[in-house]
PDB file of C-alpha atoms in Angstrom:
ATOM      1  CA  MET A  67     -23.941 -52.780   3.058  1.00 56.00           C
ATOM      2  CA  LYS A  68     -22.931 -52.668  -0.514  1.00 62.00           C
ATOM      3  CA  ASN A  69     -23.925 -48.778  -0.847  1.00 62.00           C
ATOM      4  CA  THR A  70     -22.016 -48.035   2.236  1.00 64.00           C
ATOM      5  CA  ASN A  71     -18.724 -49.760   0.597  1.00 66.00           C
ATOM      6  CA  LEU A  72     -19.152 -47.641  -2.338  1.00 66.00           C
ATOM      7  CA  ILE A  73     -19.746 -44.522  -0.448  1.00 66.00           C
ATOM      8  CA  SER A  74     -16.689 -45.272   1.544  1.00 66.00           C
ATOM      9  CA  LYS A  75     -14.507 -45.949  -1.469  1.00 69.00           C
ATOM     10  CA  ALA A  76     -15.605 -42.765  -3.367  1.00 58.00           C
ATOM     11  CA  ILE A  77     -14.718 -41.013  -0.226  1.00 63.00           C
ATOM     12  CA  LYS A  78     -11.198 -42.443  -0.257  1.00 62.00           C
ATOM     13  CA  ILE A  79     -10.776 -41.887  -3.955  1.00 69.00           C
ATOM     14  CA  VAL A  80     -11.564 -38.008  -3.611  1.00 58.00           C
ATOM     15  CA  ALA A  81     -10.152 -37.488  -0.229  1.00 56.00           C
ATOM     16  CA  VAL A  82      -6.737 -38.885  -0.195  1.00 57.00           C
ATOM     17  CA  PRO A  83      -5.567 -37.063  -3.530  1.00 64.00           C
ATOM     18  CA  LEU A  84      -7.214 -33.864  -2.079  1.00 59.00           C
ATOM     19  CA  LEU A  85      -5.197 -34.183   1.025  1.00 49.00           C
ATOM     20  CA  LEU A  86      -2.143 -35.004  -0.896  1.00 51.00           C
ATOM     21  CA  CYS A  87      -2.511 -31.789  -2.815  1.00 51.00           C
ATOM     22  CA  VAL A  88      -3.268 -29.385   0.464  1.00 50.00           C
ATOM     23  CA  PHE A  89       0.144 -30.894   1.822  1.00 51.00           C
ATOM     24  CA  PHE A  90       1.931 -30.586  -1.179  1.00 53.00           C
ATOM     25  CA  LEU A  91       0.846 -26.856  -1.703  1.00 47.00           C
ATOM     26  CA  THR A  92       1.372 -25.999   1.886  1.00 48.00           C
ATOM     27  CA  GLY A  93       4.702 -27.781   2.290  1.00 48.00           C
ATOM     28  CA  CYS A  94       6.439 -26.003  -0.852  1.00 48.00           C
ATOM     29  CA  THR A  95       6.508 -22.621   0.035  1.00 46.00           C
ATOM     30  CA  LYS A  96       9.828 -21.028  -0.704  1.00 48.00           C
ATOM     31  CA  PRO A  97      11.356 -19.051   1.844  1.00 55.00           C
ATOM     32  CA  ASN A  98      11.777 -15.486   1.411  1.00 74.00           C
ATOM     33  CA  VAL A  99      15.712 -15.069   0.534  1.00 86.00           C
ATOM     34  CA  LEU A 100      15.646 -11.527   2.782  1.00 90.00           C
ATOM     35  CA  TYR A 101      15.086 -13.227   5.838  1.00 91.00           C
ATOM     36  CA  GLY A 102      17.905 -12.589   8.209  1.00 94.00           C
ATOM     37  CA  THR A 103      20.458  -9.980   9.206  1.00 96.00           C
ATOM     38  CA  TRP A 104      22.510  -8.081   6.460  1.00 97.00           C
ATOM     39  CA  GLN A 105      25.433  -5.620   7.385  1.00 97.00           C
ATOM     40  CA  ASP A 106      28.384  -4.105   5.693  1.00 96.00           C
ATOM     41  CA  TYR A 107      31.891  -2.860   6.565  1.00 93.00           C
ATOM     42  CA  ASP A 108      30.428   0.296   7.860  1.00 91.00           C
ATOM     43  CA  GLU A 109      28.191  -1.313  10.145  1.00 88.00           C
ATOM     44  CA  ASN A 110      25.031  -0.488   8.510  1.00 96.00           C
ATOM     45  CA  LYS A 111      22.906  -3.259   9.327  1.00 97.00           C
ATOM     46  CA  ILE A 112      19.342  -4.545   8.502  1.00 97.00           C
ATOM     47  CA  GLU A 113      17.381  -7.326  10.031  1.00 97.00           C
ATOM     48  CA  PHE A 114      14.343  -9.066   8.219  1.00 96.00           C
ATOM     49  CA  THR A 115      12.177 -11.440   9.954  1.00 94.00           C
ATOM     50  CA  LEU A 116       9.732 -14.043   9.118  1.00 90.00           C
ATOM     51  CA  GLU A 117       7.010 -12.216  10.516  1.00 92.00           C
ATOM     52  CA  GLY A 118       7.427  -9.280   8.088  1.00 94.00           C
ATOM     53  CA  THR A 119       9.196  -6.816  10.286  1.00 96.00           C
ATOM     54  CA  PHE A 120      12.408  -5.033   9.924  1.00 97.00           C
ATOM     55  CA  SER A 121      14.943  -3.218  12.131  1.00 97.00           C
ATOM     56  CA  ALA A 122      17.746  -1.052  10.722  1.00 97.00           C
ATOM     57  CA  SER A 123      20.880   0.556  11.728  1.00 97.00           C
ATOM     58  CA  VAL A 124      21.897   2.837   8.835  1.00 95.00           C
ATOM     59  CA  SER A 125      24.170   6.006   8.830  1.00 92.00           C
ATOM     60  CA  ASN A 126      22.100   9.115   7.590  1.00 90.00           C
ATOM     61  CA  ALA A 127      22.455  10.754   4.070  1.00 88.00           C
ATOM     62  CA  ALA A 128      25.135  13.355   5.912  1.00 87.00           C
ATOM     63  CA  GLY A 129      27.010  10.535   7.384  1.00 86.00           C
ATOM     64  CA  ASN A 130      27.332  12.090  10.777  1.00 89.00           C
ATOM     65  CA  ALA A 131      24.934   9.850  12.751  1.00 92.00           C
ATOM     66  CA  VAL A 132      23.409   6.234  12.771  1.00 94.00           C
ATOM     67  CA  GLU A 133      19.808   6.004  12.761  1.00 95.00           C
ATOM     68  CA  GLU A 134      17.806   3.222  14.121  1.00 96.00           C
ATOM     69  CA  ARG A 135      14.420   2.603  12.088  1.00 96.00           C
ATOM     70  CA  SER A 136      12.049  -0.417  12.774  1.00 97.00           C
ATOM     71  CA  GLY A 137       8.585  -1.396  11.147  1.00 97.00           C
ATOM     72  CA  THR A 138       6.979  -3.925   8.674  1.00 97.00           C
ATOM     73  CA  TYR A 139       7.996  -4.642   4.998  1.00 96.00           C
ATOM     74  CA  TYR A 140       6.184  -5.701   1.842  1.00 94.00           C
ATOM     75  CA  LEU A 141       7.826  -7.436  -0.921  1.00 92.00           C
ATOM     76  CA  GLN A 142       6.595  -7.347  -4.671  1.00 91.00           C
ATOM     77  CA  ASP A 143       8.971  -8.871  -7.181  1.00 88.00           C
ATOM     78  CA  ASN A 144      12.304  -6.750  -6.893  1.00 91.00           C
ATOM     79  CA  LEU A 145      10.801  -3.979  -5.214  1.00 95.00           C
ATOM     80  CA  ILE A 146      10.447  -3.700  -0.956  1.00 95.00           C
ATOM     81  CA  ILE A 147       8.354  -1.227   0.612  1.00 96.00           C
ATOM     82  CA  PHE A 148       9.220  -0.253   4.257  1.00 96.00           C
ATOM     83  CA  TYR A 149       6.615   0.957   6.591  1.00 96.00           C
ATOM     84  CA  PHE A 150       8.268   2.926   9.476  1.00 95.00           C
ATOM     85  CA  GLU A 151       6.982   2.637  13.107  1.00 95.00           C
ATOM     86  CA  GLY A 152       6.802   6.523  13.273  1.00 87.00           C
ATOM     87  CA  GLY A 153       4.794   6.869  10.031  1.00 90.00           C
ATOM     88  CA  GLY A 154       5.885   6.948   6.468  1.00 92.00           C
ATOM     89  CA  ASN A 155       7.029   4.519   4.045  1.00 94.00           C
ATOM     90  CA  TYR A 156      10.000   4.134   1.577  1.00 95.00           C
ATOM     91  CA  ASN A 157      10.281   1.982  -1.570  1.00 95.00           C
ATOM     92  CA  SER A 158      13.291   0.462  -2.641  1.00 95.00           C
ATOM     93  CA  ALA A 159      14.613  -1.811  -5.441  1.00 94.00           C
ATOM     94  CA  TRP A 160      16.428  -4.609  -4.178  1.00 95.00           C
ATOM     95  CA  GLU A 161      18.852  -7.403  -5.625  1.00 95.00           C
ATOM     96  CA  ILE A 162      20.963 -10.406  -4.471  1.00 93.00           C
ATOM     97  CA  ASP A 163      23.820 -10.622  -6.526  1.00 93.00           C
ATOM     98  CA  GLY A 164      26.896 -12.871  -5.601  1.00 90.00           C
ATOM     99  CA  GLY A 165      25.323 -13.458  -2.048  1.00 90.00           C
ATOM    100  CA  ASN A 166      25.472  -9.453  -1.513  1.00 95.00           C
ATOM    101  CA  LEU A 167      21.936  -7.333  -1.011  1.00 96.00           C
ATOM    102  CA  PHE A 168      22.192  -4.253  -3.071  1.00 97.00           C
ATOM    103  CA  ILE A 169      19.334  -1.887  -1.382  1.00 96.00           C
ATOM    104  CA  THR A 170      18.818   1.819  -1.406  1.00 95.00           C
ATOM    105  CA  TRP A 171      18.079   3.476   1.785  1.00 94.00           C
ATOM    106  CA  ALA A 172      16.402   6.994   2.860  1.00 91.00           C
ATOM    107  CA  ASP A 173      17.189   8.577   6.136  1.00 89.00           C
ATOM    108  CA  SER A 174      14.202   9.633   8.537  1.00 88.00           C
ATOM    109  CA  GLU A 175      14.499  13.048   6.577  1.00 89.00           C
ATOM    110  CA  GLY A 176      13.722  11.284   3.336  1.00 89.00           C
ATOM    111  CA  ASN A 177      17.242  11.937   1.973  1.00 90.00           C
ATOM    112  CA  VAL A 178      18.429   8.998   0.070  1.00 91.00           C
ATOM    113  CA  LEU A 179      21.871   7.868   0.413  1.00 91.00           C
ATOM    114  CA  ASP A 180      24.339   8.709  -2.225  1.00 90.00           C
ATOM    115  CA  ASP A 181      25.603   5.168  -2.476  1.00 91.00           C
ATOM    116  CA  THR A 182      23.623   2.010  -2.876  1.00 94.00           C
ATOM    117  CA  LEU A 183      24.064  -0.335   0.539  1.00 96.00           C
ATOM    118  CA  GLU A 184      25.975  -3.507  -0.501  1.00 96.00           C
ATOM    119  CA  LEU A 185      25.353  -5.830   2.670  1.00 97.00           C
ATOM    120  CA  TYR A 186      26.479  -9.424   3.145  1.00 96.00           C
ATOM    121  CA  ARG A 187      24.260 -11.810   5.524  1.00 95.00           C
ATOM    122  CA  ILE A 188      25.880 -12.201   8.815  1.00 94.00           C
ATOM    123  CA  LYS A 189      22.761 -14.371  10.266  1.00 88.00           C
ATOM    124  CA  MET A 190      20.170 -16.517   8.783  1.00 87.00           C
ATOM    125  CA  ALA A 191      16.523 -15.883  10.322  1.00 76.00           C
ATOM    126  CA  GLU A 192      15.759 -18.375  13.077  1.00 71.00           C
TER     127      GLU A 192
END
């Protein structure tokens, strides 16, 4: 009986702090600041989801058409890697400054837009 009480106390001493650590580590994940929908005054728009997908409507480099593109993305520090559904990928530096997202973009032909997109958030991710 005495050994059972000691074992029970030992389990509580180890299990409770371990569970608290697990709850702390899983409950304190920082949300990605990109989640949501971003747009500019020229109607260029990019939406980043919690699931790691994106959809975009951005004017091509010639400025004569709006291209719809979607796929998945991966973040590594201030680098974002877009993987397009139709194949191919594009790497871009990104920065949020003053609430605006600054990002470069390439059209489906691989032509990088002359100007960096400056987008503002119009909707938070749900």
